[in-house]
Amino acid sequence: TVTRQINVRPLPVVSLSDEIKCQGEPHTYTLTGYSSYQWFNNSNSNQITLNQPEANVWVRVTNEFGCESTASAIFEWYNANLFTFGADTSMCAGADMEIRIDNQFTNYVWRRNSVTGPIIPTTGSPRANNEVLFFETADATHSGSYHISALDQHNCNVTGAFNLEVLPPPSIEIAFTEKVQGLICRGDTMHITILVDNNRNFIEYNWKQFNSVSGIFEDIPGKSNTEDFLEGFEPGIFSVLALQENRCF
C-alpha cells in the first residue's frame, strides 16, 4: 500500500465591479495581492485605465500556489446630453429675443465667446437666468458666440453653443423721377422709389401719409404692401416702412 498526501490549494478570489461614468471620463481598475495579472488588453500590470467604454473587461490572476481565477465587468458611459440649438441664428437690431432651453438640469452657466469666456450676468443685456437667455434692444455688440453648460441627473456636464448675428437696419433712400427732388407741378405725377444698401431683399412695404388733422401717419387707401414705389399726385409728407426677408424693418 502506498499512501500519499494531497494538498488542495485555494483558488484566488478576485472580482471586478461594473462601472458607468460621464461621457469622456476614464476609469481605473486596481487589484493587489496576486502573483500575476493578465488583462483582456494583454496588460500584465495590477492596474489598468480605460479611456473608452468596454463591454467585456476581464482579468485572470494567479496566486502564490499558481492557481488561477478570472473576473469580468462592464465599463460604460452615460448617454451624452447636449443642448442642441440647431442652425446659428440672427436677430434684428433693436429687437428683443428670449432663448429658453431644457429646464431639467442644474447649475446653468452662460458664457460669451468661448467655454471659458466671461459669465453672462443676471442683469443687463444679454442676461441669463438659469435656462433662459434674454436679449433686450439688441445691437451689434450682441453678435458673437454663446455657450451654455449645466449638470444633468448623473452630475455629468452638459454643453451647447450657438452663434448670433445682430443684423443692422439698412439705410433707405428715396429716389424721385423729377430733377427737382420732391417737387412737381399741379396735375403731374411723381414716381418715388426706395433705394437700399447691401442688396437687401424686402418682401413688404408699408406706405403712409401724414394727416395734418390727426397729427399721425395713416395708411394710404388702396396702396398695395408689395409695391416698392409710390405715385405721388398731391402734396404731403410720406413715410415707408420696409420689411426684409429676415423679418427686420
mmCIF file with all atom_site columns, C-alpha atoms in Angstrom, residues 69-187:
data_model
loop_
_atom_site.group_PDB
_atom_site.id
_atom_site.type_symbol
_atom_site.label_atom_id
_atom_site.label_alt_id
_atom_site.label_comp_id
_atom_site.label_asym_id
_atom_site.label_entity_id
_atom_site.label_seq_id
_atom_site.pdbx_PDB_ins_code
_atom_site.Cartn_x
_atom_site.Cartn_y
_atom_site.Cartn_z
_atom_site.occupancy
_atom_site.B_iso_or_equiv
_atom_site.pdbx_formal_charge
_atom_site.auth_seq_id
_atom_site.auth_comp_id
_atom_site.auth_asym_id
_atom_site.auth_atom_id
_atom_site.pdbx_PDB_model_num
ATOM 1   C CA . SER A 1 69  ? -9.208  32.741  -11.213 1.00 0.00 ? 69  SER A CA 1
ATOM 2   C CA . THR A 1 70  ? -10.983 35.099  -13.613 1.00 0.00 ? 70  THR A CA 1
ATOM 3   C CA . ALA A 1 71  ? -13.337 38.036  -13.095 1.00 0.00 ? 71  ALA A CA 1
ATOM 4   C CA . SER A 1 72  ? -15.161 40.252  -15.571 1.00 0.00 ? 72  SER A CA 1
ATOM 5   C CA . ALA A 1 73  ? -17.101 43.518  -15.648 1.00 0.00 ? 73  ALA A CA 1
ATOM 6   C CA . ILE A 1 74  ? -18.611 46.167  -17.941 1.00 0.00 ? 74  ILE A CA 1
ATOM 7   C CA . PHE A 1 75  ? -17.377 49.744  -18.271 1.00 0.00 ? 75  PHE A CA 1
ATOM 8   C CA . GLU A 1 76  ? -19.756 52.178  -19.964 1.00 0.00 ? 76  GLU A CA 1
ATOM 9   C CA . TRP A 1 77  ? -20.693 55.861  -20.262 1.00 0.00 ? 77  TRP A CA 1
ATOM 10  C CA . TYR A 1 78  ? -23.989 57.575  -19.626 1.00 0.00 ? 78  TYR A CA 1
ATOM 11  C CA . ASN A 1 79  ? -25.710 58.734  -22.801 1.00 0.00 ? 79  ASN A CA 1
ATOM 12  C CA . ALA A 1 80  ? -24.441 62.185  -23.663 1.00 0.00 ? 80  ALA A CA 1
ATOM 13  C CA . ASN A 1 81  ? -26.851 65.040  -23.085 1.00 0.00 ? 81  ASN A CA 1
ATOM 14  C CA . LEU A 1 82  ? -26.255 68.009  -25.343 1.00 0.00 ? 82  LEU A CA 1
ATOM 15  C CA . PHE A 1 83  ? -28.044 71.309  -25.742 1.00 0.00 ? 83  PHE A CA 1
ATOM 16  C CA . THR A 1 84  ? -28.958 71.458  -29.422 1.00 0.00 ? 84  THR A CA 1
ATOM 17  C CA . PHE A 1 85  ? -29.729 74.893  -30.823 1.00 0.00 ? 85  PHE A CA 1
ATOM 18  C CA . GLY A 1 86  ? -29.938 73.895  -34.468 1.00 0.00 ? 86  GLY A CA 1
ATOM 19  C CA . ALA A 1 87  ? -28.623 76.378  -37.009 1.00 0.00 ? 87  ALA A CA 1
ATOM 20  C CA . ASP A 1 88  ? -26.946 79.600  -35.932 1.00 0.00 ? 88  ASP A CA 1
ATOM 21  C CA . THR A 1 89  ? -29.419 82.410  -35.576 1.00 0.00 ? 89  THR A CA 1
ATOM 22  C CA . SER A 1 90  ? -29.799 86.105  -36.258 1.00 0.00 ? 90  SER A CA 1
ATOM 23  C CA . MET A 1 91  ? -31.992 88.878  -34.945 1.00 0.00 ? 91  MET A CA 1
ATOM 24  C CA . CYS A 1 92  ? -32.866 92.412  -35.904 1.00 0.00 ? 92  CYS A CA 1
ATOM 25  C CA . ALA A 1 93  ? -31.113 95.370  -34.337 1.00 0.00 ? 93  ALA A CA 1
ATOM 26  C CA . GLY A 1 94  ? -33.317 96.928  -31.691 1.00 0.00 ? 94  GLY A CA 1
ATOM 27  C CA . ALA A 1 95  ? -35.361 93.770  -31.165 1.00 0.00 ? 95  ALA A CA 1
ATOM 28  C CA . ASP A 1 96  ? -35.780 91.560  -28.084 1.00 0.00 ? 96  ASP A CA 1
ATOM 29  C CA . MET A 1 97  ? -35.259 87.813  -28.066 1.00 0.00 ? 97  MET A CA 1
ATOM 30  C CA . GLU A 1 98  ? -35.519 85.045  -25.487 1.00 0.00 ? 98  GLU A CA 1
ATOM 31  C CA . ILE A 1 99  ? -33.719 81.716  -25.773 1.00 0.00 ? 99  ILE A CA 1
ATOM 32  C CA . ARG A 1 100 ? -35.057 79.023  -23.469 1.00 0.00 ? 100 ARG A CA 1
ATOM 33  C CA . ILE A 1 101 ? -33.531 75.552  -23.109 1.00 0.00 ? 101 ILE A CA 1
ATOM 34  C CA . ASP A 1 102 ? -34.473 72.399  -21.210 1.00 0.00 ? 102 ASP A CA 1
ATOM 35  C CA . ASN A 1 103 ? -35.082 73.103  -17.513 1.00 0.00 ? 103 ASN A CA 1
ATOM 36  C CA . GLN A 1 104 ? -34.372 69.564  -16.242 1.00 0.00 ? 104 GLN A CA 1
ATOM 37  C CA . PHE A 1 105 ? -30.742 70.386  -15.470 1.00 0.00 ? 105 PHE A CA 1
ATOM 38  C CA . THR A 1 106 ? -28.941 72.290  -12.698 1.00 0.00 ? 106 THR A CA 1
ATOM 39  C CA . ASN A 1 107 ? -26.010 74.678  -12.329 1.00 0.00 ? 107 ASN A CA 1
ATOM 40  C CA . TYR A 1 108 ? -26.609 76.588  -15.569 1.00 0.00 ? 108 TYR A CA 1
ATOM 41  C CA . VAL A 1 109 ? -23.742 78.825  -16.661 1.00 0.00 ? 109 VAL A CA 1
ATOM 42  C CA . TRP A 1 110 ? -23.957 81.023  -19.788 1.00 0.00 ? 110 TRP A CA 1
ATOM 43  C CA . ARG A 1 111 ? -20.766 82.441  -21.275 1.00 0.00 ? 111 ARG A CA 1
ATOM 44  C CA . ARG A 1 112 ? -19.779 84.623  -24.197 1.00 0.00 ? 112 ARG A CA 1
ATOM 45  C CA . ASN A 1 113 ? -17.193 83.947  -26.905 1.00 0.00 ? 113 ASN A CA 1
ATOM 46  C CA . SER A 1 114 ? -15.881 80.606  -25.554 1.00 0.00 ? 114 SER A CA 1
ATOM 47  C CA . VAL A 1 115 ? -16.459 77.869  -22.981 1.00 0.00 ? 115 VAL A CA 1
ATOM 48  C CA . THR A 1 116 ? -14.131 79.781  -20.643 1.00 0.00 ? 116 THR A CA 1
ATOM 49  C CA . GLY A 1 117 ? -15.313 83.254  -21.619 1.00 0.00 ? 117 GLY A CA 1
ATOM 50  C CA . PRO A 1 118 ? -16.923 85.802  -19.311 1.00 0.00 ? 118 PRO A CA 1
ATOM 51  C CA . ILE A 1 119 ? -20.044 84.633  -17.472 1.00 0.00 ? 119 ILE A CA 1
ATOM 52  C CA . ILE A 1 120 ? -23.218 86.402  -18.595 1.00 0.00 ? 120 ILE A CA 1
ATOM 53  C CA . PRO A 1 121 ? -24.750 88.284  -15.630 1.00 0.00 ? 121 PRO A CA 1
ATOM 54  C CA . THR A 1 122 ? -28.353 88.195  -14.422 1.00 0.00 ? 122 THR A CA 1
ATOM 55  C CA . THR A 1 123 ? -28.915 91.865  -15.256 1.00 0.00 ? 123 THR A CA 1
ATOM 56  C CA . GLY A 1 124 ? -28.456 93.998  -18.361 1.00 0.00 ? 124 GLY A CA 1
ATOM 57  C CA . SER A 1 125 ? -28.451 92.685  -21.893 1.00 0.00 ? 125 SER A CA 1
ATOM 58  C CA . PRO A 1 126 ? -27.774 89.933  -22.576 1.00 0.00 ? 126 PRO A CA 1
ATOM 59  C CA . ARG A 1 127 ? -28.781 88.489  -19.215 1.00 0.00 ? 127 ARG A CA 1
ATOM 60  C CA . ALA A 1 128 ? -29.167 84.906  -18.029 1.00 0.00 ? 128 ALA A CA 1
ATOM 61  C CA . ASN A 1 129 ? -31.460 83.287  -15.502 1.00 0.00 ? 129 ASN A CA 1
ATOM 62  C CA . ASN A 1 130 ? -30.921 79.531  -15.250 1.00 0.00 ? 130 ASN A CA 1
ATOM 63  C CA . GLU A 1 131 ? -32.232 78.020  -18.505 1.00 0.00 ? 131 GLU A CA 1
ATOM 64  C CA . VAL A 1 132 ? -33.206 81.395  -20.056 1.00 0.00 ? 132 VAL A CA 1
ATOM 65  C CA . LEU A 1 133 ? -31.006 83.796  -22.021 1.00 0.00 ? 133 LEU A CA 1
ATOM 66  C CA . PHE A 1 134 ? -32.575 87.152  -22.869 1.00 0.00 ? 134 PHE A CA 1
ATOM 67  C CA . PHE A 1 135 ? -31.552 89.904  -25.283 1.00 0.00 ? 135 PHE A CA 1
ATOM 68  C CA . GLU A 1 136 ? -33.089 93.354  -24.994 1.00 0.00 ? 136 GLU A CA 1
ATOM 69  C CA . THR A 1 137 ? -32.831 96.071  -27.640 1.00 0.00 ? 137 THR A CA 1
ATOM 70  C CA . ALA A 1 138 ? -30.083 94.146  -29.401 1.00 0.00 ? 138 ALA A CA 1
ATOM 71  C CA . ASP A 1 139 ? -27.255 95.889  -31.191 1.00 0.00 ? 139 ASP A CA 1
ATOM 72  C CA . ALA A 1 140 ? -24.034 94.909  -32.947 1.00 0.00 ? 140 ALA A CA 1
ATOM 73  C CA . THR A 1 141 ? -22.238 94.330  -29.627 1.00 0.00 ? 141 THR A CA 1
ATOM 74  C CA . HIS A 1 142 ? -24.504 91.331  -29.001 1.00 0.00 ? 142 HIS A CA 1
ATOM 75  C CA . SER A 1 143 ? -23.180 89.469  -32.045 1.00 0.00 ? 143 SER A CA 1
ATOM 76  C CA . GLY A 1 144 ? -20.892 86.531  -31.277 1.00 0.00 ? 144 GLY A CA 1
ATOM 77  C CA . SER A 1 145 ? -20.901 83.035  -29.842 1.00 0.00 ? 145 SER A CA 1
ATOM 78  C CA . TYR A 1 146 ? -22.821 81.951  -26.739 1.00 0.00 ? 146 TYR A CA 1
ATOM 79  C CA . HIS A 1 147 ? -22.005 78.862  -24.676 1.00 0.00 ? 147 HIS A CA 1
ATOM 80  C CA . ILE A 1 148 ? -24.075 77.030  -22.048 1.00 0.00 ? 148 ILE A CA 1
ATOM 81  C CA . SER A 1 149 ? -23.062 74.373  -19.543 1.00 0.00 ? 149 SER A CA 1
ATOM 82  C CA . ALA A 1 150 ? -25.096 72.589  -16.860 1.00 0.00 ? 150 ALA A CA 1
ATOM 83  C CA . LEU A 1 151 ? -25.232 69.360  -14.857 1.00 0.00 ? 151 LEU A CA 1
ATOM 84  C CA . ASP A 1 152 ? -27.627 66.501  -15.574 1.00 0.00 ? 152 ASP A CA 1
ATOM 85  C CA . GLN A 1 153 ? -29.164 63.966  -13.175 1.00 0.00 ? 153 GLN A CA 1
ATOM 86  C CA . HIS A 1 154 ? -25.903 61.980  -13.126 1.00 0.00 ? 154 HIS A CA 1
ATOM 87  C CA . ASN A 1 155 ? -23.885 65.088  -12.286 1.00 0.00 ? 155 ASN A CA 1
ATOM 88  C CA . CYS A 1 156 ? -22.426 64.985  -15.777 1.00 0.00 ? 156 CYS A CA 1
ATOM 89  C CA . ASN A 1 157 ? -21.583 68.141  -17.683 1.00 0.00 ? 157 ASN A CA 1
ATOM 90  C CA . VAL A 1 158 ? -23.978 69.161  -20.475 1.00 0.00 ? 158 VAL A CA 1
ATOM 91  C CA . THR A 1 159 ? -22.902 71.728  -23.035 1.00 0.00 ? 159 THR A CA 1
ATOM 92  C CA . GLY A 1 160 ? -24.067 73.567  -26.126 1.00 0.00 ? 160 GLY A CA 1
ATOM 93  C CA . ALA A 1 161 ? -23.305 76.668  -28.184 1.00 0.00 ? 161 ALA A CA 1
ATOM 94  C CA . PHE A 1 162 ? -24.657 78.856  -30.957 1.00 0.00 ? 162 PHE A CA 1
ATOM 95  C CA . ASN A 1 163 ? -23.596 81.898  -32.941 1.00 0.00 ? 163 ASN A CA 1
ATOM 96  C CA . LEU A 1 164 ? -25.728 85.030  -33.025 1.00 0.00 ? 164 LEU A CA 1
ATOM 97  C CA . GLU A 1 165 ? -25.637 87.790  -35.618 1.00 0.00 ? 165 GLU A CA 1
ATOM 98  C CA . VAL A 1 166 ? -27.438 91.057  -34.966 1.00 0.00 ? 166 VAL A CA 1
ATOM 99  C CA . LEU A 1 167 ? -28.452 92.476  -38.326 1.00 0.00 ? 167 LEU A CA 1
ATOM 100 C CA . PRO A 1 168 ? -28.235 96.248  -38.652 1.00 0.00 ? 168 PRO A CA 1
ATOM 101 C CA . PRO A 1 169 ? -31.109 98.064  -40.373 1.00 0.00 ? 169 PRO A CA 1
ATOM 102 C CA . PRO A 1 170 ? -30.326 99.036  -43.960 1.00 0.00 ? 170 PRO A CA 1
ATOM 103 C CA . SER A 1 171 ? -30.105 102.677 -44.924 1.00 0.00 ? 171 SER A CA 1
ATOM 104 C CA . ILE A 1 172 ? -33.011 103.629 -47.176 1.00 0.00 ? 172 ILE A CA 1
ATOM 105 C CA . GLU A 1 173 ? -33.001 106.463 -49.662 1.00 0.00 ? 173 GLU A CA 1
ATOM 106 C CA . ILE A 1 174 ? -35.842 107.858 -51.723 1.00 0.00 ? 174 ILE A CA 1
ATOM 107 C CA . ALA A 1 175 ? -35.330 108.350 -55.463 1.00 0.00 ? 175 ALA A CA 1
ATOM 108 C CA . PHE A 1 176 ? -37.547 110.760 -57.405 1.00 0.00 ? 176 PHE A CA 1
ATOM 109 C CA . THR A 1 177 ? -38.174 110.770 -61.130 1.00 0.00 ? 177 THR A CA 1
ATOM 110 C CA . GLU A 1 178 ? -38.020 114.551 -61.304 1.00 0.00 ? 178 GLU A CA 1
ATOM 111 C CA . LYS A 1 179 ? -34.836 116.588 -61.355 1.00 0.00 ? 179 LYS A CA 1
ATOM 112 C CA . VAL A 1 180 ? -36.116 118.840 -58.595 1.00 0.00 ? 180 VAL A CA 1
ATOM 113 C CA . GLN A 1 181 ? -36.368 116.495 -55.654 1.00 0.00 ? 181 GLN A CA 1
ATOM 114 C CA . GLY A 1 182 ? -39.802 116.305 -54.084 1.00 0.00 ? 182 GLY A CA 1
ATOM 115 C CA . LEU A 1 183 ? -41.360 118.997 -56.271 1.00 0.00 ? 183 LEU A CA 1
ATOM 116 C CA . ILE A 1 184 ? -43.933 118.515 -59.037 1.00 0.00 ? 184 ILE A CA 1
ATOM 117 C CA . CYS A 1 185 ? -46.360 120.726 -60.885 1.00 0.00 ? 185 CYS A CA 1
ATOM 118 C CA . ARG A 1 186 ? -50.040 120.624 -60.066 1.00 0.00 ? 186 ARG A CA 1
ATOM 119 C CA . GLY A 1 187 ? -51.653 117.793 -62.009 1.00 0.00 ? 187 GLY A CA 1
#
